[in-house]
Coordinates of C-alpha atoms and ligand atoms in Angstrom, one line a residue:
X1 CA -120.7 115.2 167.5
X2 CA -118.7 118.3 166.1
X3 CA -119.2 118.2 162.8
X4 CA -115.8 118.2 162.0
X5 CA -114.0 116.0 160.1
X6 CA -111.0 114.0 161.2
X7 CA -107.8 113.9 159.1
X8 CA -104.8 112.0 159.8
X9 CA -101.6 115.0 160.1
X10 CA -97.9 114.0 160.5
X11 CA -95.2 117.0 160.8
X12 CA -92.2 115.0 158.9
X13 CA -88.7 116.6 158.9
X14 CA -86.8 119.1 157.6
X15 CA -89.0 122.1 157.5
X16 CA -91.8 119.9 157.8
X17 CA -93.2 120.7 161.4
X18 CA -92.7 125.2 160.6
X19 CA -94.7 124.3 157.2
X20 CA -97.1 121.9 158.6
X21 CA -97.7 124.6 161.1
X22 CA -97.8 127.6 159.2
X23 CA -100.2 125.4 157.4
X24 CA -102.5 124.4 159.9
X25 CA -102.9 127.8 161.0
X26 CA -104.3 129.0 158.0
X27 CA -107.1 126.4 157.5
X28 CA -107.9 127.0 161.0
X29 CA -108.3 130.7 160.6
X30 CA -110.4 129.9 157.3
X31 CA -112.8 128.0 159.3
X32 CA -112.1 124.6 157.5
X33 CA -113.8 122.0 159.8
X34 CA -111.4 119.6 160.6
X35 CA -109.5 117.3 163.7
X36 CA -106.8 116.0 163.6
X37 CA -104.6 112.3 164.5
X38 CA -101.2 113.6 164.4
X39 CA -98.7 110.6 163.4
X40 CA -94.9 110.5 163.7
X41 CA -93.3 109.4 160.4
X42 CA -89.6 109.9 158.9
X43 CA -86.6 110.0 160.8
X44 CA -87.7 109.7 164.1
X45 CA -89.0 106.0 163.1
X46 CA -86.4 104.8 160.9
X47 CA -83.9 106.3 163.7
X48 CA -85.5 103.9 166.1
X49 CA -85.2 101.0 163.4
X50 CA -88.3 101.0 162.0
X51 CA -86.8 100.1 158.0
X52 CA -90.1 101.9 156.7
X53 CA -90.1 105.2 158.3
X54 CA -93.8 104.4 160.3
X55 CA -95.1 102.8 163.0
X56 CA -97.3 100.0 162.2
X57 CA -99.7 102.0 164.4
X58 CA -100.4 104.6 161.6
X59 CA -101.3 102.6 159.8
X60 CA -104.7 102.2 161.2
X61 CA -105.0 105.7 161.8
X62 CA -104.2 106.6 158.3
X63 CA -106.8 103.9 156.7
X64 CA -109.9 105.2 159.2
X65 CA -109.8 109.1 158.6
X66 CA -109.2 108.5 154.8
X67 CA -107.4 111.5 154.8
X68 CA -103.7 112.2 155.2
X69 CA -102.0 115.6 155.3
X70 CA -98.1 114.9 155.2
X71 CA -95.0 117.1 155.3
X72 CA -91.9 116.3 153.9
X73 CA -89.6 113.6 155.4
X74 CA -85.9 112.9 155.9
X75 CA -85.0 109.7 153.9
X76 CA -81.6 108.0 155.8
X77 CA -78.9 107.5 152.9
X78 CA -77.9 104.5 153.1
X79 CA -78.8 100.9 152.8
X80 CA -81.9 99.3 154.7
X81 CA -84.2 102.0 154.9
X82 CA -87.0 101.8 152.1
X83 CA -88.5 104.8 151.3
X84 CA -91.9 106.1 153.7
X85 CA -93.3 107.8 150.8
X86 CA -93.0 105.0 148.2
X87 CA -93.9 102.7 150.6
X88 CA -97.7 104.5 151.5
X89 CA -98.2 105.2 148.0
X90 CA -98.0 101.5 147.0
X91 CA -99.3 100.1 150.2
X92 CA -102.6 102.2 150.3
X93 CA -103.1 101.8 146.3
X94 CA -102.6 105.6 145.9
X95 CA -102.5 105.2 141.9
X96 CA -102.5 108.5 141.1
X97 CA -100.1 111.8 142.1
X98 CA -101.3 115.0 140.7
X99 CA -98.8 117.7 140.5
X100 CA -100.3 121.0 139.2
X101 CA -97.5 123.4 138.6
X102 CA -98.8 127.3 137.4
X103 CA -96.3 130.3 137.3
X104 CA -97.2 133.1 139.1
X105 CA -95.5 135.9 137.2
X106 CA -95.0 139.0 137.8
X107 CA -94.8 138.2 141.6
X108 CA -92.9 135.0 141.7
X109 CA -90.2 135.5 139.0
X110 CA -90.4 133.3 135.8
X111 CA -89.3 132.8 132.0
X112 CA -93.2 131.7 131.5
X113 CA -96.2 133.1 132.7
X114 CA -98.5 131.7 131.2
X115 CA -97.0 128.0 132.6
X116 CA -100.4 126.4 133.8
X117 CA -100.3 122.6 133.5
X118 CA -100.5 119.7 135.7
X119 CA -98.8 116.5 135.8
X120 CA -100.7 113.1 136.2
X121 CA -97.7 111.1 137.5
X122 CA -98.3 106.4 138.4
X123 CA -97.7 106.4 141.5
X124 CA -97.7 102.7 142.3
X125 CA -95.5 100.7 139.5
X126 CA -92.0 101.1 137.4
X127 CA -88.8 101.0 138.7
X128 CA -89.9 102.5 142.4
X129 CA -91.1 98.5 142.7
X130 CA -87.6 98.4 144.6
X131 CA -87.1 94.6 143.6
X132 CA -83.1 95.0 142.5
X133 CA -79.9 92.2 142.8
X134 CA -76.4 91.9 142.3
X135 CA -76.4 89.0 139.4
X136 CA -73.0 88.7 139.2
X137 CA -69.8 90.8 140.3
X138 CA -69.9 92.9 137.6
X139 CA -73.6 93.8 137.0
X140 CA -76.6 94.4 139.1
X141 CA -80.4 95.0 137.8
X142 CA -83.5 97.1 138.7
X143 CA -86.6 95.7 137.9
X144 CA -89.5 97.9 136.0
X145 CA -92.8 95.8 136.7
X146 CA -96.0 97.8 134.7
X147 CA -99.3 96.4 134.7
X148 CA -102.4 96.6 132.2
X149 CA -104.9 97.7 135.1
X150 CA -102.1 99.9 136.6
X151 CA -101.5 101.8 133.3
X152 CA -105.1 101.6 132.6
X153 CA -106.2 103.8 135.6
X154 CA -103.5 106.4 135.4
X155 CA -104.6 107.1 132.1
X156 CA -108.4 107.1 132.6
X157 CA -107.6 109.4 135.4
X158 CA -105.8 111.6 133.3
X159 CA -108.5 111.9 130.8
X160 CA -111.5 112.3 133.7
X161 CA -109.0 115.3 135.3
X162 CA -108.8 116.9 132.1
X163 CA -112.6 116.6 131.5
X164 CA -113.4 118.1 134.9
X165 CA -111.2 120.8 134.8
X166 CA -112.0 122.2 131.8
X167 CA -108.1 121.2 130.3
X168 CA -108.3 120.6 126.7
X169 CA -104.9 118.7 126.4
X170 CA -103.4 115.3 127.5
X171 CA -100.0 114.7 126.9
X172 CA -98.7 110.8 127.1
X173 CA -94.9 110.8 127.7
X174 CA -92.7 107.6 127.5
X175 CA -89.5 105.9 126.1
X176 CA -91.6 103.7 124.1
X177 CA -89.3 103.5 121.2
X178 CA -86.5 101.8 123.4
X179 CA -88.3 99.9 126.5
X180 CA -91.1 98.2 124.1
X181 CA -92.9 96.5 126.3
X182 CA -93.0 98.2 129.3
X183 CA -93.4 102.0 127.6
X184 CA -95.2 100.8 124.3
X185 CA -98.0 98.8 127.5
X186 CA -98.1 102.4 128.0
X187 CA -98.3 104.3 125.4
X188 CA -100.4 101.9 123.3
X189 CA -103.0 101.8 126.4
X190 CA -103.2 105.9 125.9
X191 CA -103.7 105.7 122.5
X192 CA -106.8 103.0 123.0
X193 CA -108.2 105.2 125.6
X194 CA -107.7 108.6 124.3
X195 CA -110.4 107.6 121.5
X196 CA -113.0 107.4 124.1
X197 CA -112.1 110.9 125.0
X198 CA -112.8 112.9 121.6
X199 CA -113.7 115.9 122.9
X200 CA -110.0 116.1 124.5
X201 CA -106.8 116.0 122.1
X202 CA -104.1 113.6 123.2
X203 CA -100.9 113.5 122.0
X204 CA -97.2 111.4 123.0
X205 CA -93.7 112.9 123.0
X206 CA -90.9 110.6 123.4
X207 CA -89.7 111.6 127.6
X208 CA -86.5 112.8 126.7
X209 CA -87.5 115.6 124.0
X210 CA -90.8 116.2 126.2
X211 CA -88.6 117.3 129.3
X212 CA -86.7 119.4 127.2
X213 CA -89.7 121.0 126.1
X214 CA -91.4 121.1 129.4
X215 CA -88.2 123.4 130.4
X216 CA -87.4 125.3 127.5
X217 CA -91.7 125.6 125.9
X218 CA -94.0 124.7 129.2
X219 CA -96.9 126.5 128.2
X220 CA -97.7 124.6 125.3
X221 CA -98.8 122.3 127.9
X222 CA -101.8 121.2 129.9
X223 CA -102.2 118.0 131.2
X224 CA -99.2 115.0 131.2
X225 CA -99.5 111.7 132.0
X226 CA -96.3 109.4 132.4
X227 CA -94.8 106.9 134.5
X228 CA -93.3 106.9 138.2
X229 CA -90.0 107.6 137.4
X230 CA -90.2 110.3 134.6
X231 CA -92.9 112.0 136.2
X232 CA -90.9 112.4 139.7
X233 CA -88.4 114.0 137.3
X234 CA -90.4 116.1 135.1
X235 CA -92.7 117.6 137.9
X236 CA -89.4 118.8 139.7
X237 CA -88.0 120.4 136.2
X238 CA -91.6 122.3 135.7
X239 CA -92.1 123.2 139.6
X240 CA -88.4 125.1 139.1
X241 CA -89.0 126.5 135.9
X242 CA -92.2 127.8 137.7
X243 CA -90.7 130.4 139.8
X244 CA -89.7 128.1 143.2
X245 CA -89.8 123.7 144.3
X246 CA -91.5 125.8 147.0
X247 CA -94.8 126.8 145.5
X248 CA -96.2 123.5 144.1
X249 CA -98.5 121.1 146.3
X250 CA -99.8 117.3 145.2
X251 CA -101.9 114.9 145.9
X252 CA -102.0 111.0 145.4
X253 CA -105.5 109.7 144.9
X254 CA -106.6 106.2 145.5
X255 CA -109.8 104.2 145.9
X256 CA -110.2 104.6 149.5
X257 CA -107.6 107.1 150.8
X258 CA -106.0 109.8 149.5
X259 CA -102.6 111.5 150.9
X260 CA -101.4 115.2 149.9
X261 CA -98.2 117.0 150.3
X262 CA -95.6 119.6 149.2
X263 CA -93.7 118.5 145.7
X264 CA -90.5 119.1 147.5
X265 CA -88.7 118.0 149.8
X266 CA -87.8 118.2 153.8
X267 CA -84.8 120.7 152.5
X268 CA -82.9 120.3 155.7
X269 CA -80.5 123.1 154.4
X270 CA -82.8 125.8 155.8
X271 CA -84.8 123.7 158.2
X272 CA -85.5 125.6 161.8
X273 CA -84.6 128.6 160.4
X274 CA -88.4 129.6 159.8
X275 CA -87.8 130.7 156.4
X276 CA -89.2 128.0 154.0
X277 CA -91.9 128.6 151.8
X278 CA -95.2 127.0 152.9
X279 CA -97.1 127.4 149.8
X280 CA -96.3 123.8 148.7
X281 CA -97.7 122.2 151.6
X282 CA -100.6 124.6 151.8
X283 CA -101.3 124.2 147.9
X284 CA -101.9 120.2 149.0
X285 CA -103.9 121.0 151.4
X286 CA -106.3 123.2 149.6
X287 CA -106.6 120.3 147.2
X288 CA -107.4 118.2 150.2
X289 CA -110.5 120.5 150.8
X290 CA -111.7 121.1 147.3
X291 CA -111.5 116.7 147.5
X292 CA -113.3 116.5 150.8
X293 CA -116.3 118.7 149.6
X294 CA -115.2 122.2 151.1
X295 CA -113.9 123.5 148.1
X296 CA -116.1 126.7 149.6
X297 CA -112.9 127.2 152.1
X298 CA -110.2 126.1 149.3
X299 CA -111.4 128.8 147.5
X300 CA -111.1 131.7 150.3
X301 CA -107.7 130.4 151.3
X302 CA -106.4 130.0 147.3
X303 CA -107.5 133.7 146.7
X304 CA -106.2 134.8 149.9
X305 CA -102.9 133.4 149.1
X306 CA -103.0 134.7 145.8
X307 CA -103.6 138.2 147.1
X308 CA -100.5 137.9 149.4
X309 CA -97.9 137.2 146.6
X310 CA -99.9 140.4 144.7
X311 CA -98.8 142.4 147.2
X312 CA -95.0 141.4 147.6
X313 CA -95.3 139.1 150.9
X314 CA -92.8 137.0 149.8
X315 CA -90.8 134.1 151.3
X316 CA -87.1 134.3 150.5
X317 CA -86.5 131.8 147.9
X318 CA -89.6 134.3 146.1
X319 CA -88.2 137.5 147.2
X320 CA -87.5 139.8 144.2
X321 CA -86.2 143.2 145.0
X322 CA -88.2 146.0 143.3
X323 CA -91.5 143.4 143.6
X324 CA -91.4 142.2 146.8
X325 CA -92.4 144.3 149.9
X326 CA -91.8 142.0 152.5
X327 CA -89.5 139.5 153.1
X328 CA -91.7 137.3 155.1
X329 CA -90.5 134.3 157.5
X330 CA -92.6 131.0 157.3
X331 CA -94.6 132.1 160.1
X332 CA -95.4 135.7 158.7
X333 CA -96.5 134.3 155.4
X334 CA -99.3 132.6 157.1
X335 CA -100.4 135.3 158.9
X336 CA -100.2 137.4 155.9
X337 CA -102.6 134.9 153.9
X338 CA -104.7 134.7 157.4
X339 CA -105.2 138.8 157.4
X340 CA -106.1 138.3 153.7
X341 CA -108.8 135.4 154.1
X342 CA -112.1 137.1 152.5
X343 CA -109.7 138.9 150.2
X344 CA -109.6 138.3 146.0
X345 CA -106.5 139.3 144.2
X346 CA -106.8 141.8 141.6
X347 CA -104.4 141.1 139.0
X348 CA -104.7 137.1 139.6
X349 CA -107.9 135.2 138.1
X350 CA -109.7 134.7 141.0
X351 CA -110.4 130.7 142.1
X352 CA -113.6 129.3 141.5
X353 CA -114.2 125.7 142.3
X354 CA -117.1 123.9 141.2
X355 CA -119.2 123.1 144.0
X356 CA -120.8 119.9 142.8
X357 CA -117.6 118.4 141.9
X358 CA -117.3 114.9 143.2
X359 CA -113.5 113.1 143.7
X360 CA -112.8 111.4 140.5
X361 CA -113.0 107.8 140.4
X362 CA -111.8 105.4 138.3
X363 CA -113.4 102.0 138.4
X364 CA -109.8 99.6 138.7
X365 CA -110.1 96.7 136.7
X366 CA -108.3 93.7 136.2
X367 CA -107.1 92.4 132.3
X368 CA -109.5 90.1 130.5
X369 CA -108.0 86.3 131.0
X370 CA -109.6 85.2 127.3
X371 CA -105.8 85.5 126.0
X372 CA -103.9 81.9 125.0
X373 CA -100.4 82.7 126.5
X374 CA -97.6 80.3 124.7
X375 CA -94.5 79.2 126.0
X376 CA -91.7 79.6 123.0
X377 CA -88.8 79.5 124.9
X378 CA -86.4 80.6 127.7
X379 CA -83.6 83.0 128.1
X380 CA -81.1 81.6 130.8
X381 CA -79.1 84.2 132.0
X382 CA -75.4 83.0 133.2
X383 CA -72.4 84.3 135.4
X384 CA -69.8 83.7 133.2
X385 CA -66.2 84.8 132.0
X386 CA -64.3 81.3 130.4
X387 CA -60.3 82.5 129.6
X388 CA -61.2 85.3 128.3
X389 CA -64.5 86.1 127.7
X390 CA -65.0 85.0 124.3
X391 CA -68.7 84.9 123.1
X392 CA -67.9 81.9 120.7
X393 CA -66.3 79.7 123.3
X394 CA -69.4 80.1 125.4
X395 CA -71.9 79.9 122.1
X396 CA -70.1 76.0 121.6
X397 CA -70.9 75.1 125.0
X398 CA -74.2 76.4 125.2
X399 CA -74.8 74.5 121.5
X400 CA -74.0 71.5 122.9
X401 CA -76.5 71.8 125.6
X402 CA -79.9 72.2 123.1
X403 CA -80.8 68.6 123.1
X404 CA -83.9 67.4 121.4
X405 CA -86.4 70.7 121.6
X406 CA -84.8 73.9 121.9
X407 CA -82.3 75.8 119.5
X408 CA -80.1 78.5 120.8
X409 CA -80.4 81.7 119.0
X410 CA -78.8 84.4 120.2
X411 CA -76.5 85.4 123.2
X412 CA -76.4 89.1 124.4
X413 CA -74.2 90.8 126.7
X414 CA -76.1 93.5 128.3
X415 CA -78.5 93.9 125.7
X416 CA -76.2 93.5 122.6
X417 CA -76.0 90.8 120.2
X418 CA -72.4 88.9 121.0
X419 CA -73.2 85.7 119.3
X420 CA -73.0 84.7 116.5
X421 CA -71.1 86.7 115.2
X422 CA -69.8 89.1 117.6
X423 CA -67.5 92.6 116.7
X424 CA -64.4 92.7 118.5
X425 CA -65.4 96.0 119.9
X426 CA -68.3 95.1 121.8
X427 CA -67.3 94.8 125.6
X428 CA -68.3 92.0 127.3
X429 CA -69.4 91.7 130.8
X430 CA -69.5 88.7 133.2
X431 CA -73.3 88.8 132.8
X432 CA -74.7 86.8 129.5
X433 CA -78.5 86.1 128.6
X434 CA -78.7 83.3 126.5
X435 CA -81.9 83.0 124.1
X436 CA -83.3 79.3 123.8
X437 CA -86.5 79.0 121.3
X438 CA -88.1 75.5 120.7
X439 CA -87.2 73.8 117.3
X440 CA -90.5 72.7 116.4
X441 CA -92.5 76.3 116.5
X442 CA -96.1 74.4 116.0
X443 CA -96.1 72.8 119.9
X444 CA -95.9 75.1 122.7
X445 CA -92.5 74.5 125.0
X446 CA -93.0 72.7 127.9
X447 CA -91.8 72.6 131.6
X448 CA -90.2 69.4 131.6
X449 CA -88.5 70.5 128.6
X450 CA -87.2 73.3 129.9
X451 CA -86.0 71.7 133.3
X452 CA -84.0 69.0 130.8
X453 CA -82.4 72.2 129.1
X454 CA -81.5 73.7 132.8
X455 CA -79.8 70.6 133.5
X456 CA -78.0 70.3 130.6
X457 CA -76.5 73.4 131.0
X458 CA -76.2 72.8 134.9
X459 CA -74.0 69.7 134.1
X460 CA -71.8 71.7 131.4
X461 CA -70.8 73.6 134.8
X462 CA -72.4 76.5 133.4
X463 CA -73.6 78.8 136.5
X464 CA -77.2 80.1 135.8
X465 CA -78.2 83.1 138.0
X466 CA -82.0 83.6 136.8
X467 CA -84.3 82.9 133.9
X468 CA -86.9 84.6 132.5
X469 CA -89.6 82.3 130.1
X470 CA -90.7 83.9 126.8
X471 CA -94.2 83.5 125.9
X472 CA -96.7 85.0 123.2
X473 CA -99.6 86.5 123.8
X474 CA -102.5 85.2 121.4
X475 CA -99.7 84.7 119.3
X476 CA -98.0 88.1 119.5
X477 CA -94.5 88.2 120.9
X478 CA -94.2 89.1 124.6
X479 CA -90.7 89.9 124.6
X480 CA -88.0 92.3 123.1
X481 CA -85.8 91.0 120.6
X482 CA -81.8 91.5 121.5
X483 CA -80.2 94.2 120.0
X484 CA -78.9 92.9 116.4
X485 CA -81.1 89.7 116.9
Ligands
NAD501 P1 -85.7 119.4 148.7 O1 -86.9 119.6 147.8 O2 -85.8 119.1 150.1 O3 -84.7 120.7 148.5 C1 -84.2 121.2 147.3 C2 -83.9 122.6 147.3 O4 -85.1 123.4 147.4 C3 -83.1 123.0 148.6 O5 -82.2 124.0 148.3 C4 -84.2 123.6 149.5 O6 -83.7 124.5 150.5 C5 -85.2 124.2 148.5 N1 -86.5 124.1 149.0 C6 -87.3 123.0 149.1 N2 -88.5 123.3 149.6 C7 -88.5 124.6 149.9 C8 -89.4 125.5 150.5 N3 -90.6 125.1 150.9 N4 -89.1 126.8 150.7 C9 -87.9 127.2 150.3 N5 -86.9 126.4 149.7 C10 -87.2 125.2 149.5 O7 -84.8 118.2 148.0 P2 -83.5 117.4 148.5 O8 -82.6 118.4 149.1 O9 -83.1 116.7 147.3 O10 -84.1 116.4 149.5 C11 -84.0 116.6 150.9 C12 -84.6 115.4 151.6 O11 -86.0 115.4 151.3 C13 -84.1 114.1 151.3 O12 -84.0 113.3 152.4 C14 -85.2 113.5 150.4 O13 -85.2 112.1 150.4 C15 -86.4 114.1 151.0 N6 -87.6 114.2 150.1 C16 -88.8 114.0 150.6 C17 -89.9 114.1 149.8 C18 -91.3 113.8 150.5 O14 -91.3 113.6 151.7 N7 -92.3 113.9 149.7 C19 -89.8 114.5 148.5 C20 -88.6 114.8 148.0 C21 -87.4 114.6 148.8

């Protein structure tokens, strides 16, 4: 036995194998104990047709060390290829991608110094579920699936990584005041667990405001929680305002394995040309250490690093004339940090970790099932344009389709209200969702009912294209109501 530990390394794209390199270097030269199952991922794959972007072999390599350390890859434009990245995330349960962003000013140029906050991004749900169609000729439609237990741990984890690092702040960010159910799931879920968190102050900022103050105010930050999609685009906003995409590393924490990278990307504009930053990658991978017990090493590296910027090593997208003393290539840069290891910077705090720190873990649980769901009704959603698209012609023929148990109460187009009673201004697409409740609200709707209803409206020569049941929740309404319903 060696005593070292094995990790599972792929190189990526881009500037993924001179990063992943530069890297590897330094952890060697720190002493980190560690071997390594390297795995091709990224172009390469998808190249050869694999539609993921990895071999059904790395799997298994990947879910045995436990560990992944993963550059940057090349996502093909295009139609076919799923994303790699989104694909291990969900796959592997990796709930959770922490994005700490901190400027390092005077040495890496930026409007706020004292930026120091970290981003708790879901990993796992929203609209990166990838389930999309084209309904009709006109209109085509992303779905954005949250859950209760999936919400439930980013949250938790948001609160447990503010306790153990000392933050004092948890921001919840959301568009709760448009998407109801899926952000107010959200952002009513934060508000029931911030309360068993008292010692930590929790607040919510509507996303679009938030970003704007996360690039105009970032230091009145500490930690943010929010969903896939805004935190992919909020971490990139506070990484640049930062000082460079280049600096800031992540890490995507599940139950059983745990995956870290660079926040950016494979930037294939400088690739090969051995001058991209490797503080991204190298950032992930001193969280890697501090989560596999050596923070002891994470902490040598960190201040070694941190001594390097102090004295103007700089990478070019970095490089600030009159600061800088050295514009270093990839492979410099690490050997800079390597001749500093033992090193503490001087103007920097200096890193401690806490020793004792164990990986945080959130206990995933699933919803209580003690909750009387109620079917109320259906809204039928139609490809549909008649002569010329009026709402009323298709409100008479839908009317005319109710029979004994369900009333039709509203048609939308896109969202907005175009029946009854629709404004000559609205425009009207080819795509119509069509609101049936049951008549008599004491009885719950029924199955057979609603088939009768389809069939009605299938004999009318109406052309459905999907359906979505509406239901309450212990009697509390479990869908949004049309705009003007
Ligand atoms: P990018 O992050 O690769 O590059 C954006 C800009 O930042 C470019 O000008 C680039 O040169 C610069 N940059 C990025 N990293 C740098 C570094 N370490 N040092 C110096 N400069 C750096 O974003 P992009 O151009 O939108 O995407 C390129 C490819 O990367 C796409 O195929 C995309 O799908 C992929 N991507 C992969 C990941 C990942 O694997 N985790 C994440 C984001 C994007």
């Amino acid at each position: 036995m060696s005593g070292k530990k094995r990790i599972t390394v792929a190189y990526g794209d881009g500037i993924g194998p001179e990063i992943m390199k530069a890297t590897l270097n330094i952890l060697e030269a720190a002493g980190a104990p560690l071997e390594y199952d390297v795995i091709t991922i990224g172009e390469q794959v998808y190249l050869n047709g694999g539609s993921t972007g990895i071999e059904d072999s790395s799997w298994d390599t990947i879910r045995k060390n436990k560990v992944f350390l993963k550059s940057p890859i090349t996502t093909p434009q295009g139609g076919g290829f799923k994303s790699m990245n989104v694909t291990v995330r969900k796959s592997l349960g990796l709930y959770a991608n922490v994005r700490p962003v901190k400027a390092y000013h005077p040495y890496v140029r930026s409007h706020f110094p004292d930026l120091n906050l970290t981003i708790i991004r879901e990993n796992e749900e929203d609209l990166y579920a990838g389930i999309e169609h084209q309904q009709t000729i006109e209109v085509v439609q992303t779905l954005k699936l949250v859950s209760r237990p999936g919400i439930e741990s980013i949250v938790r984890y948001a609160f447990e990584y503010a306790k153990a690092n000392n933050r004092k702040k948890v921001t919840c960010m959301t568009k709760d005041n448009i998407m109801k159910q899926a952000d107010g799931l959200f952002s009513k879920i934060f508000r029931e667990i911030a309360v068993e968190y008292p010692d930590i102050e929790a607040n919510h900022m509507i996303i679009d405001i938030g970003s704007a103050k996360l690039a105009n105010n970032p230091e009145m930050f500490d930690v943010v929680v929010t969903l896939n999609l805004y935190g992919d685009i909020i971490s990139d906003i506070v990484a640049e305002v930062a000082g460079s995409v280049g600096m800031g590393g992540s890490s995507n924490v599940g139950d059983k394995v745990s995956m870290f990278e660079a926040i950016h990307g494979s930037a294939p504009d400088i690739a090969g040309k051995n001058i991209a930053n490797p503080s991204g990658l190298l950032n992930g991978a001193i969280m890697m250490l501090v989560h596999m017990g050596m923070a002891d090493i994470a902490e040598t590296i960190e201040n070694a690093w941190l001594r390097t910027l102090e004295d103007g090593v700089h990478t070019g997208d970095i490089y600030k004339q009159g600061m800088s003393t050295q514009r270093a290539g990839t492979q410099e840069f690490a050997e800079a940090v390597i001749a500093r290891l033992g090193q503490k910077p001087e103007q920097f705090d200096v890193v401690t970790y806490n020793k004792e720190a164990k990986p945080i873990n959130v206990s995933r649980r699933y919803a209580p099932r003690n909750i009387e769901k109620e079917l109320v009704g259906i809204d039928v959603f139609l490809d549909w344009i008649g002569e010329d698209r009026d709402p009323q012609v298709l409100g008479d023929m839908l009317k005319a389709c109710e029979g004994d148990f369900f009333e039709l109460k509203i048609i939308t187009n896109r969202g907005v209200k175009v029946y009854p009673d629709c404004l000559p201004e609205t425009f009207r697409s080819d795509h119509w969702r069509c609101r049936y409740l049951r008549k008599d609200e004491s009885k719950p709707a029924t199955l057979d009912e609603i088939l009768k209803l389809m069939s009605n409206i299938n004999k009318a020569g109406l052309e459905f294209i999907k359906t979505e049941q509406l239901y309450t929740f212990d009697g509390v309404r479990g869908y949004s109501l049309g705009q003007g319903e």
